[in-house]
């Protein structure tokens, strides 16, 4: 009995294989049905299987084949887009599904597939060509138009940052007559949270996914990816162009004149943020939607689509990092560094393989931008230390070097976090810690140490420049003006927190010392005329000749100082007032006392006004004219009547 059952099973298995082989020929199938019908009823279910399953599959294939051939054969149909006829699209995709299912069944025994396998392969080739064209058309026609307003409107802008100079550090003289802070540096804007922007009309995404699914199942994933990537690459290229990022070689970028390059750098900073947070995140989302059936394919398509866009941006960053280092570029390079560092984690999340070309190149460019920023900062330090202009500033005014450096430093403070990370453990850091003038240097941040050292270089340079003035008193006025300007810039900004109160107090002490030295250098000769020594007697019988000589010398000395020092300029009103008060406290009481003791001996004589030309009140009023930057003379004046 068992042998009988085994025999039946083998017969049934053989029959089923025969059925599968019959799918290729209707005539052979019919003949075999007749043969099997002569056997006993144990094979009756085989007859049913052959006559039902094979016939229905054959009819289904023929119908699907007709749909595909109809679209391929009719020129008027081939120019028609599926968007115009959703029913045609659904019918065509259904036909492709039917043929795919049939070929999957035939693959169980490909040797027996025969004619239908060949016809199915031909139909699929035609269908894939059609689907490839439709895929491209749907992508192109449904790409959402993007313009500058739409792209920039997707990010949150910030207001302009504070002032800085865009000129070369060598051009200090151009600021000599400018009492305002130097020109302006525009800090790069910042982005808010990631912004969702549809790159393809949402209604078309389903259609794209349907087509992509059929092409991938048919083994045409390569062609599908190529079409997708080529279309989307062109769109990203156009978006970069809208954002102001041109396709330029490194050599071309390095030849661009600075002001033009500066504009391109500003556009690049915005473009990096828009590209990563809007465009590439949108591309990633689109790839996930269109190719959701295959992780590998969606990653390949995204990488192939986006890599060119990223590499074009990185190419510009590379060119800037390799360019000539000059002080005016530092802020823009730091902006570029911050922008790239800011989006790098998101870039790495978009490109899953962090060891791949794109993320590796991005990290390399970030590193080289950091090195360029650090090197440019060192160049600036060297330029300040070595600036050797030999033209003294008229009136002892604030030197353009002082204005430039302090405004530059004020801006650097805004990049403290970035500069701290770039300068930390750098080769020069130990030298700056050892050479600083503050015992607290060891507890300061790297940027604090470097800025303190930089200001010390500036102060040393100013000491040398003060020696360009022949008048020693003017040297001290020059130093007072410039050191006070430095102190004010420090106190009015975050520099004060970096350098600390002891640093400020030390400079204020220097200013007081310079003021004392100024008084000694300018007014000692004047005050020596008002001493009793050498007059030849007491206040009642002093030599009139000696008294006349004393008053005459005093008048000449005072008039000489007045003529010279009214042309000197002390821009700070408080310092100007303090200097006048200090002079008045030294000179006016001494003059009033001298006149009180000896003036009456000349008052009664002939030509008394020739010697006693000024009252103490006159002198006090004249002192108010000092340090205004407008030279005046007193030689033609005579003592005013009381």
XYZ file of C-alpha atoms in Angstrom:
642
model
C 0.000 0.000 0.000
C 2.840 2.357 0.870
C 4.524 1.633 -2.426
C 1.337 2.611 -4.240
C 1.160 5.956 -2.414
C 4.814 6.718 -3.158
C 4.238 5.962 -6.790
C 1.269 8.305 -6.949
C 3.305 11.077 -5.334
C 6.048 10.690 -7.883
C 3.553 10.773 -10.717
C 1.959 13.907 -9.324
C 5.341 15.631 -8.960
C 6.267 14.727 -12.503
C 2.945 15.965 -13.769
C 3.380 19.284 -12.022
C 6.760 19.747 -13.671
C 5.162 18.960 -17.008
C 2.489 21.551 -16.317
C 5.118 24.184 -15.726
C 6.787 23.267 -19.002
C 3.477 23.560 -20.821
C 3.176 27.270 -20.155
C 5.077 28.018 -23.370
C 2.784 26.233 -25.873
C -0.987 26.102 -25.948
C -1.080 23.302 -28.554
C 1.239 21.031 -26.608
C -0.784 21.688 -23.497
C -4.030 20.642 -25.186
C -2.448 17.436 -26.522
C -1.114 16.476 -23.120
C -4.500 17.124 -21.540
C -6.040 14.532 -23.864
C -3.319 12.013 -23.017
C -3.712 12.557 -19.265
C -7.503 12.272 -19.534
C -7.178 8.634 -20.589
C -5.570 7.799 -17.232
C -7.623 6.999 -14.166
C -9.113 9.680 -11.985
C -5.935 9.992 -9.858
C -4.631 12.370 -12.560
C -7.868 14.282 -13.051
C -6.612 17.148 -10.812
C -3.562 17.493 -13.081
C -5.835 17.960 -16.060
C -7.641 20.699 -14.161
C -4.343 22.354 -13.206
C -3.127 22.357 -16.802
C -6.285 23.524 -18.387
C -6.975 26.261 -15.768
C -3.686 27.704 -14.454
C -1.654 27.536 -17.648
C -4.411 28.878 -19.810
C -5.134 31.817 -17.508
C -1.462 32.706 -17.208
C -1.040 32.522 -20.946
C -4.011 34.803 -21.512
C -2.761 37.207 -18.811
C 0.665 37.415 -20.421
C -0.738 38.011 -23.882
C -2.923 40.822 -22.568
C -0.019 42.443 -20.716
C 2.239 42.068 -23.732
C -0.335 43.818 -25.925
C -0.450 46.839 -23.555
C 3.325 47.229 -23.653
C 3.618 46.690 -27.418
C 0.787 49.139 -28.093
C 2.640 51.985 -26.332
C 5.875 51.085 -28.068
C 4.400 50.683 -31.558
C 2.222 53.789 -31.802
C 4.202 57.043 -32.340
C 1.215 59.104 -31.239
C 1.118 57.250 -27.917
C 4.849 57.439 -27.279
C 4.673 61.224 -27.131
C 1.817 61.166 -24.645
C 2.660 61.722 -20.991
C 1.045 59.602 -18.309
C 0.032 62.693 -16.368
C -2.498 63.284 -19.154
C -4.009 59.823 -18.673
C -3.754 58.283 -15.199
C -5.796 55.271 -16.374
C -3.232 54.502 -19.079
C -0.448 54.744 -16.523
C -2.215 52.374 -14.155
C -2.890 49.912 -16.997
C 0.736 49.994 -18.126
C 2.131 49.461 -14.616
C -0.330 46.618 -14.065
C 0.870 44.983 -17.289
C 4.462 45.237 -16.104
C 3.443 43.636 -12.802
C 1.793 40.736 -14.616
C 4.859 40.026 -16.722
C 7.132 40.313 -13.678
C 5.030 37.755 -11.801
C 5.115 35.398 -14.796
C 8.895 35.689 -15.169
C 9.305 35.039 -11.447
C 7.319 31.788 -11.856
C 9.267 30.793 -14.933
C 12.535 31.284 -13.110
C 11.825 28.131 -11.075
C 12.602 26.093 -14.169
C 14.151 28.401 -16.722
C 15.074 25.535 -19.032
C 11.421 24.872 -19.618
C 10.430 28.525 -20.052
C 10.883 28.502 -23.783
C 9.089 30.943 -25.977
C 7.195 32.836 -23.284
C 10.408 33.568 -21.336
C 11.931 35.180 -24.421
C 8.802 37.158 -25.182
C 8.525 38.278 -21.562
C 12.142 39.466 -21.566
C 11.553 41.430 -24.755
C 8.390 42.978 -23.330
C 10.219 43.954 -20.155
C 13.041 45.594 -22.098
C 10.504 47.695 -23.992
C 8.671 48.470 -20.768
C 11.831 49.531 -18.955
C 12.779 51.876 -21.774
C 9.341 53.421 -21.545
C 9.454 53.607 -17.740
C 12.882 55.223 -17.884
C 11.518 57.964 -20.148
C 8.459 58.420 -17.957
C 10.609 58.557 -14.829
C 12.720 61.317 -16.337
C 9.655 63.247 -17.537
C 7.915 63.041 -14.170
C 11.077 64.230 -12.415
C 11.646 67.130 -14.792
C 8.070 68.305 -15.064
C 7.360 68.096 -11.355
C 10.506 69.736 -10.020
C 9.421 72.652 -7.837
C 10.878 75.927 -9.185
C 13.311 77.477 -6.716
C 14.572 81.056 -6.741
C 16.745 83.143 -4.446
C 13.782 84.478 -2.456
C 12.438 80.998 -1.844
C 15.825 79.578 -0.915
C 16.872 82.428 1.349
C 13.358 82.709 2.689
C 13.763 79.234 4.119
C 16.416 80.370 6.576
C 16.255 82.684 9.563
C 18.545 85.683 8.993
C 20.330 87.645 11.681
C 21.165 91.337 11.670
C 24.556 92.601 10.661
C 27.288 92.269 13.211
C 29.574 95.070 14.311
C 32.212 97.129 12.557
C 35.544 96.097 11.138
C 37.844 97.142 8.348
C 37.946 95.459 4.965
C 41.179 97.198 3.890
C 44.729 95.949 3.948
C 46.610 96.331 7.211
C 49.329 98.128 5.288
C 46.870 100.923 4.508
C 46.907 102.508 7.987
C 47.442 106.020 6.642
C 44.026 106.036 4.967
C 42.437 106.255 8.428
C 44.555 109.163 9.696
C 41.776 111.724 9.318
C 38.940 109.433 10.333
C 37.814 109.588 13.938
C 35.135 106.962 13.345
C 35.545 103.262 13.791
C 36.829 101.651 10.628
C 34.517 100.222 7.975
C 32.185 97.273 8.349
C 32.377 93.521 8.524
C 29.164 91.618 7.996
C 28.906 88.483 10.114
C 27.394 85.478 8.351
C 23.716 84.835 9.024
C 22.551 81.854 11.024
C 19.932 79.229 10.274
C 17.134 78.118 12.454
C 15.867 74.564 12.586
C 15.928 72.436 9.450
C 13.399 73.682 6.949
C 11.216 71.353 4.896
C 11.063 72.458 1.266
C 9.408 70.270 -1.354
C 11.843 69.751 -4.215
C 9.327 67.732 -6.263
C 5.552 68.196 -6.219
C 4.216 65.769 -3.590
C 1.601 64.319 -5.960
C 4.369 63.111 -8.291
C 6.335 61.285 -5.595
C 3.918 58.333 -5.585
C 4.206 58.014 -9.355
C 7.993 58.116 -9.164
C 7.981 55.444 -6.469
C 5.709 53.207 -8.554
C 8.002 53.451 -11.562
C 11.187 53.013 -9.540
C 9.768 49.915 -7.852
C 9.077 48.225 -11.227
C 12.488 49.118 -12.624
C 14.277 47.799 -9.543
C 12.262 44.548 -9.550
C 13.130 44.123 -13.213
C 16.848 44.469 -12.523
C 17.082 47.968 -13.994
C 18.056 49.718 -10.773
C 21.250 51.069 -12.363
C 19.360 52.786 -15.161
C 16.812 54.121 -12.684
C 19.537 55.592 -10.458
C 21.319 57.139 -13.429
C 18.183 58.911 -14.634
C 17.299 60.120 -11.148
C 20.794 61.347 -10.348
C 21.348 63.140 -13.640
C 18.087 65.089 -13.363
C 18.489 65.968 -9.704
C 22.172 66.915 -10.111
C 21.170 69.504 -12.700
C 18.596 70.912 -10.289
C 21.162 71.200 -7.489
C 23.643 72.847 -9.855
C 21.006 75.414 -10.754
C 20.254 76.036 -7.057
C 23.934 76.665 -6.322
C 24.036 79.110 -9.189
C 21.000 80.900 -7.745
C 22.833 81.074 -4.420
C 25.818 82.701 -6.130
C 28.191 79.712 -6.077
C 29.875 79.406 -9.444
C 31.776 76.470 -10.873
C 35.339 77.763 -10.658
C 38.651 75.993 -10.402
C 40.926 76.540 -7.431
C 43.297 78.508 -9.669
C 40.480 80.783 -10.866
C 39.288 81.437 -7.313
C 42.757 82.368 -6.126
C 43.064 84.998 -8.874
C 39.903 86.864 -7.865
C 40.388 90.403 -6.524
C 39.697 90.665 -2.785
C 36.459 92.660 -2.751
C 34.906 90.347 -5.332
C 36.179 87.322 -3.430
C 34.728 88.733 -0.211
C 31.272 88.844 -1.801
C 31.667 85.276 -3.012
C 32.741 84.160 0.459
C 29.634 85.739 1.989
C 27.429 83.966 -0.540
C 29.274 80.699 0.092
C 28.601 80.942 3.831
C 24.869 81.200 3.208
C 24.957 78.620 0.428
C 26.568 75.972 2.646
C 23.778 76.336 5.172
C 21.011 76.342 2.575
C 22.579 73.437 0.676
C 22.885 71.138 3.670
C 19.798 72.087 5.656
C 17.389 72.740 2.821
C 18.547 71.194 -0.442
C 20.416 68.080 0.677
C 18.013 67.272 3.478
C 15.228 67.636 0.904
C 17.094 65.341 -1.509
C 17.569 62.782 1.254
C 13.877 62.875 2.055
C 12.970 62.566 -1.623
C 15.291 59.571 -2.091
C 13.754 57.908 0.966
C 10.284 58.374 -0.502
C 11.056 57.310 -4.068
C 13.320 54.346 -3.243
C 11.799 53.240 0.042
C 12.027 49.585 -0.960
C 15.841 49.447 -0.889
C 18.211 51.030 1.638
C 21.192 50.454 -0.633
C 19.622 52.038 -3.705
C 18.349 55.106 -1.834
C 21.848 55.691 -0.412
C 23.514 55.224 -3.789
C 21.072 57.591 -5.496
C 21.422 60.243 -2.800
C 25.213 60.077 -2.867
C 25.406 60.221 -6.655
C 22.941 63.107 -6.739
C 24.418 65.213 -3.951
C 28.131 64.537 -4.122
C 28.790 67.027 -6.932
C 26.960 69.814 -5.099
C 28.942 69.252 -1.906
C 32.263 68.911 -3.722
C 31.661 72.179 -5.576
C 31.149 73.955 -2.248
C 34.173 72.267 -0.701
C 36.286 73.172 -3.712
C 35.701 76.857 -2.995
C 36.572 76.367 0.674
C 39.751 74.576 -0.323
C 40.762 77.435 -2.627
C 40.220 80.026 0.123
C 42.217 77.955 2.604
C 45.101 77.719 0.137
C 45.031 81.415 -0.781
C 47.369 84.206 0.257
C 46.986 85.054 3.921
C 46.139 88.652 4.694
C 44.469 90.272 7.664
C 41.271 91.375 5.948
C 40.378 87.750 5.138
C 40.435 86.463 8.707
C 36.851 87.252 9.689
C 35.423 85.825 6.496
C 37.543 82.679 6.848
C 36.307 82.296 10.418
C 32.732 82.707 9.162
C 33.374 79.978 6.596
C 34.935 77.736 9.243
C 31.983 78.247 11.601
C 29.448 77.627 8.828
C 31.072 74.374 7.733
C 31.653 73.199 11.314
C 28.020 73.980 12.088
C 26.610 71.818 9.290
C 29.245 69.053 9.375
C 27.331 66.806 11.830
C 24.245 67.076 9.626
C 26.327 66.379 6.537
C 27.729 63.259 8.168
C 24.219 62.155 9.093
C 23.081 62.600 5.485
C 25.991 60.597 4.080
C 25.803 57.483 6.222
C 29.335 56.224 5.499
C 31.442 58.763 7.426
C 34.642 57.272 6.068
C 33.468 57.985 2.537
C 34.767 60.577 0.135
C 32.286 63.367 0.834
C 32.500 63.491 4.632
C 36.237 62.899 4.597
C 36.745 65.759 2.191
C 34.494 68.018 4.273
C 36.504 67.307 7.408
C 39.713 67.969 5.485
C 38.495 71.336 4.192
C 37.319 72.287 7.684
C 40.756 71.473 9.050
C 42.470 73.508 6.343
C 40.156 76.481 6.894
C 41.055 76.303 10.587
C 44.733 76.258 9.736
C 44.245 79.206 7.365
C 42.467 81.164 10.118
C 45.194 80.378 12.624
C 47.917 81.285 10.144
C 46.153 84.513 9.169
C 45.909 85.474 12.847
C 49.652 84.924 13.236
C 50.248 87.022 10.100
C 48.223 89.806 11.664
C 50.312 89.642 14.845
C 53.481 89.848 12.774
C 52.109 92.764 10.769
C 51.300 94.721 13.947
C 54.698 93.952 15.405
C 56.524 94.908 12.230
C 54.522 97.947 11.058
C 57.145 100.666 10.598
C 55.419 103.722 9.139
C 57.634 106.746 9.857
C 55.180 109.582 9.396
C 54.155 111.141 12.745
C 50.449 111.816 13.122
C 49.620 115.509 13.133
C 48.750 116.902 16.564
C 49.704 113.727 18.427
C 46.356 112.216 17.488
C 45.331 108.539 17.671
C 47.417 106.570 15.184
C 45.579 104.683 12.400
C 47.416 101.552 13.527
C 45.770 101.868 16.945
C 42.304 102.332 15.459
C 42.749 99.452 13.043
C 44.144 96.974 15.546
C 41.648 97.696 18.327
C 38.611 97.518 16.050
C 40.039 94.347 14.571
C 40.540 92.864 18.028
C 37.027 93.834 19.111
C 35.674 91.778 16.240
C 37.929 88.850 17.062
C 36.294 88.594 20.472
C 33.052 87.656 18.733
C 34.866 84.530 17.495
C 36.346 83.646 20.892
C 34.965 80.110 21.018
C 36.247 79.283 17.559
C 39.633 80.902 18.113
C 40.042 79.215 21.490
C 39.626 75.824 19.853
C 41.969 76.736 16.989
C 44.670 78.318 19.156
C 44.580 75.812 21.984
C 47.796 73.784 22.171
C 49.203 75.586 19.130
C 52.977 75.856 18.833
C 53.065 79.539 19.747
C 50.838 79.240 22.820
C 53.635 78.533 25.315
C 55.621 81.530 24.062
C 52.667 83.819 24.629
C 52.121 82.475 28.128
C 55.763 83.130 29.000
C 56.098 86.565 27.390
C 52.887 88.199 28.665
C 52.890 91.029 31.201
C 50.092 89.681 33.377
C 50.727 87.115 36.086
C 47.221 85.771 35.458
C 48.067 84.699 31.913
C 48.201 81.059 32.921
C 44.506 81.163 33.887
C 43.389 83.024 30.764
C 41.819 81.491 27.688
C 44.046 81.013 24.633
C 42.418 83.912 22.805
C 42.754 86.113 25.914
C 46.474 85.377 26.097
C 46.974 86.048 22.404
C 45.015 89.300 22.411
C 46.885 90.557 25.464
C 50.132 89.739 23.717
C 48.892 91.423 20.545
C 48.005 94.629 22.419
C 51.441 94.548 24.045
C 52.955 94.445 20.550
C 50.814 97.434 19.616
C 51.906 99.354 22.727
C 55.575 98.663 21.994
C 55.074 99.857 18.438
C 53.398 103.036 19.708
C 56.319 103.671 22.054
C 58.611 103.619 19.035
C 56.296 105.840 17.015
C 56.172 108.410 19.840
C 59.882 108.985 19.316
C 59.121 110.380 15.849
C 58.070 113.604 17.627
C 60.944 115.948 18.477
C 58.932 117.614 21.235
C 59.116 115.346 24.284
C 55.868 116.761 25.669
C 54.093 115.808 22.466
C 55.412 112.260 22.794
C 53.504 111.963 26.042
C 50.349 113.484 24.560
C 50.549 110.967 21.709
C 50.954 108.073 24.142
C 48.108 109.333 26.349
C 45.765 109.577 23.360
C 46.574 106.112 22.073
C 46.683 104.211 25.361
C 43.402 105.801 26.424
C 41.838 104.764 23.108
C 43.006 101.184 23.742
C 41.581 101.223 27.275
C 38.237 102.563 26.082
C 37.955 99.886 23.378
C 38.688 97.232 25.969
C 36.201 98.566 28.527
C 33.427 99.065 25.984
C 33.497 95.467 24.724
C 33.851 91.851 25.758
C 37.609 92.460 25.740
C 37.235 93.770 29.274
C 36.139 90.338 30.490
C 38.985 88.637 28.647
C 41.759 90.935 29.874
C 40.393 91.737 33.326
C 40.270 94.798 35.595
C 43.954 94.639 36.660
C 44.961 95.066 33.020
C 42.746 98.171 32.700
C 44.006 99.662 35.987
C 47.600 99.252 34.889
C 46.963 101.213 31.656
C 45.138 103.973 33.501
C 48.168 104.236 35.768
C 50.351 104.575 32.661
C 48.159 107.415 31.390
C 48.577 109.274 34.712
C 52.342 108.803 34.483
C 52.351 110.169 30.930
C 50.316 113.176 32.120
C 52.849 113.888 34.882
C 55.711 113.556 32.408
C 53.917 115.894 30.013
C 53.524 118.571 32.702
C 57.175 118.328 33.589
C 58.344 118.478 29.987
C 56.052 121.377 28.975
C 55.708 123.632 31.995
C 58.886 123.371 34.062
C 60.501 126.179 32.048
C 57.436 128.379 32.489
C 57.252 127.729 36.222
C 60.984 128.401 36.656
C 60.292 132.018 35.646
C 58.039 132.384 38.670
C 60.585 131.445 41.334
C 62.171 133.928 43.740
C 65.706 132.731 43.228
C 67.950 135.035 41.201
C 65.839 138.166 41.448
C 68.354 139.850 43.705
C 66.410 140.838 46.785
C 63.183 140.541 48.730
C 59.764 141.172 47.343
C 60.097 144.874 48.256
C 63.454 145.633 46.695
C 63.918 143.047 43.944
C 65.809 144.114 40.884
C 63.417 145.631 38.374
C 65.678 144.519 35.569
C 65.515 140.942 36.806
C 61.736 141.176 37.279
C 61.239 142.542 33.794
C 63.332 139.673 32.422
C 61.293 137.149 34.403
C 57.945 138.430 33.177
C 59.289 138.735 29.679
C 60.527 135.124 29.725
C 57.290 133.896 31.245
C 55.231 135.632 28.572
C 57.407 134.275 25.784
C 57.316 130.726 27.187
C 53.570 130.777 27.713
C 52.895 132.231 24.266
C 55.161 129.618 22.694
C 53.334 126.782 24.464
C 49.986 128.299 23.546
C 50.939 128.596 19.881
C 52.170 124.996 19.713
C 49.768 123.158 21.981
C 46.560 124.707 20.681
C 47.473 122.762 17.539
C 47.795 119.509 19.458
C 44.727 117.299 19.547
C 43.335 115.404 22.523
C 40.106 113.850 21.154
C 38.756 112.555 24.446
C 36.929 115.436 26.181
C 37.508 114.090 29.681
C 41.255 113.661 29.195
C 41.431 117.104 27.568
C 39.663 118.694 30.532
C 41.793 116.835 33.061
C 44.987 118.020 31.384
C 43.807 121.645 31.365
C 42.899 121.440 35.060
C 46.281 119.916 35.893
C 48.073 122.723 34.025
C 45.901 125.364 35.641
C 46.548 123.969 39.118
C 50.289 124.156 38.491
C 50.582 127.469 36.635
C 47.804 129.813 37.788
C 48.546 129.749 41.563
C 52.290 130.184 40.915
C 51.645 133.129 38.552
C 49.148 134.750 40.914
C 51.586 134.416 43.828
C 54.499 135.821 41.807
C 52.438 138.798 40.685
C 51.270 139.395 44.219
C 54.834 139.584 45.466
C 56.496 141.485 42.642
C 53.878 142.898 40.311
C 53.454 146.212 42.132
C 57.124 147.070 41.560
C 56.477 147.202 37.804
C 52.884 148.442 37.799
C 53.907 152.015 38.545
C 56.691 152.104 36.027
C 56.707 153.063 32.361
C 55.601 150.385 29.850
C 54.328 148.119 32.612
C 51.944 146.431 30.122
C 54.922 145.325 28.091
C 55.958 142.990 30.871
C 52.782 142.186 32.786
C 50.694 141.255 29.744
C 48.254 138.779 31.285
C 46.201 138.521 34.394
C 45.736 135.114 36.069
C 42.190 135.070 34.675
C 43.529 135.712 31.165
C 45.859 132.754 31.456
C 43.081 130.534 32.770
C 40.910 131.398 29.791
C 43.748 130.828 27.329
C 44.410 127.397 28.771
C 40.928 126.404 27.548
C 42.199 126.683 23.964
C 44.827 123.975 24.392
C 44.519 120.556 22.672
C 41.759 121.588 20.261
C 43.826 120.911 17.160
C 43.655 124.523 15.904
C 46.915 126.523 16.319
C 46.498 130.050 17.761
C 48.931 132.894 18.633
C 49.049 135.432 21.498
C 52.031 137.601 20.567
C 49.887 140.521 19.421
C 47.776 140.647 22.582
C 48.264 142.870 25.570
C 47.042 142.595 29.086
C 43.325 143.121 29.323
C 42.038 145.936 31.512
C 40.340 144.826 34.686
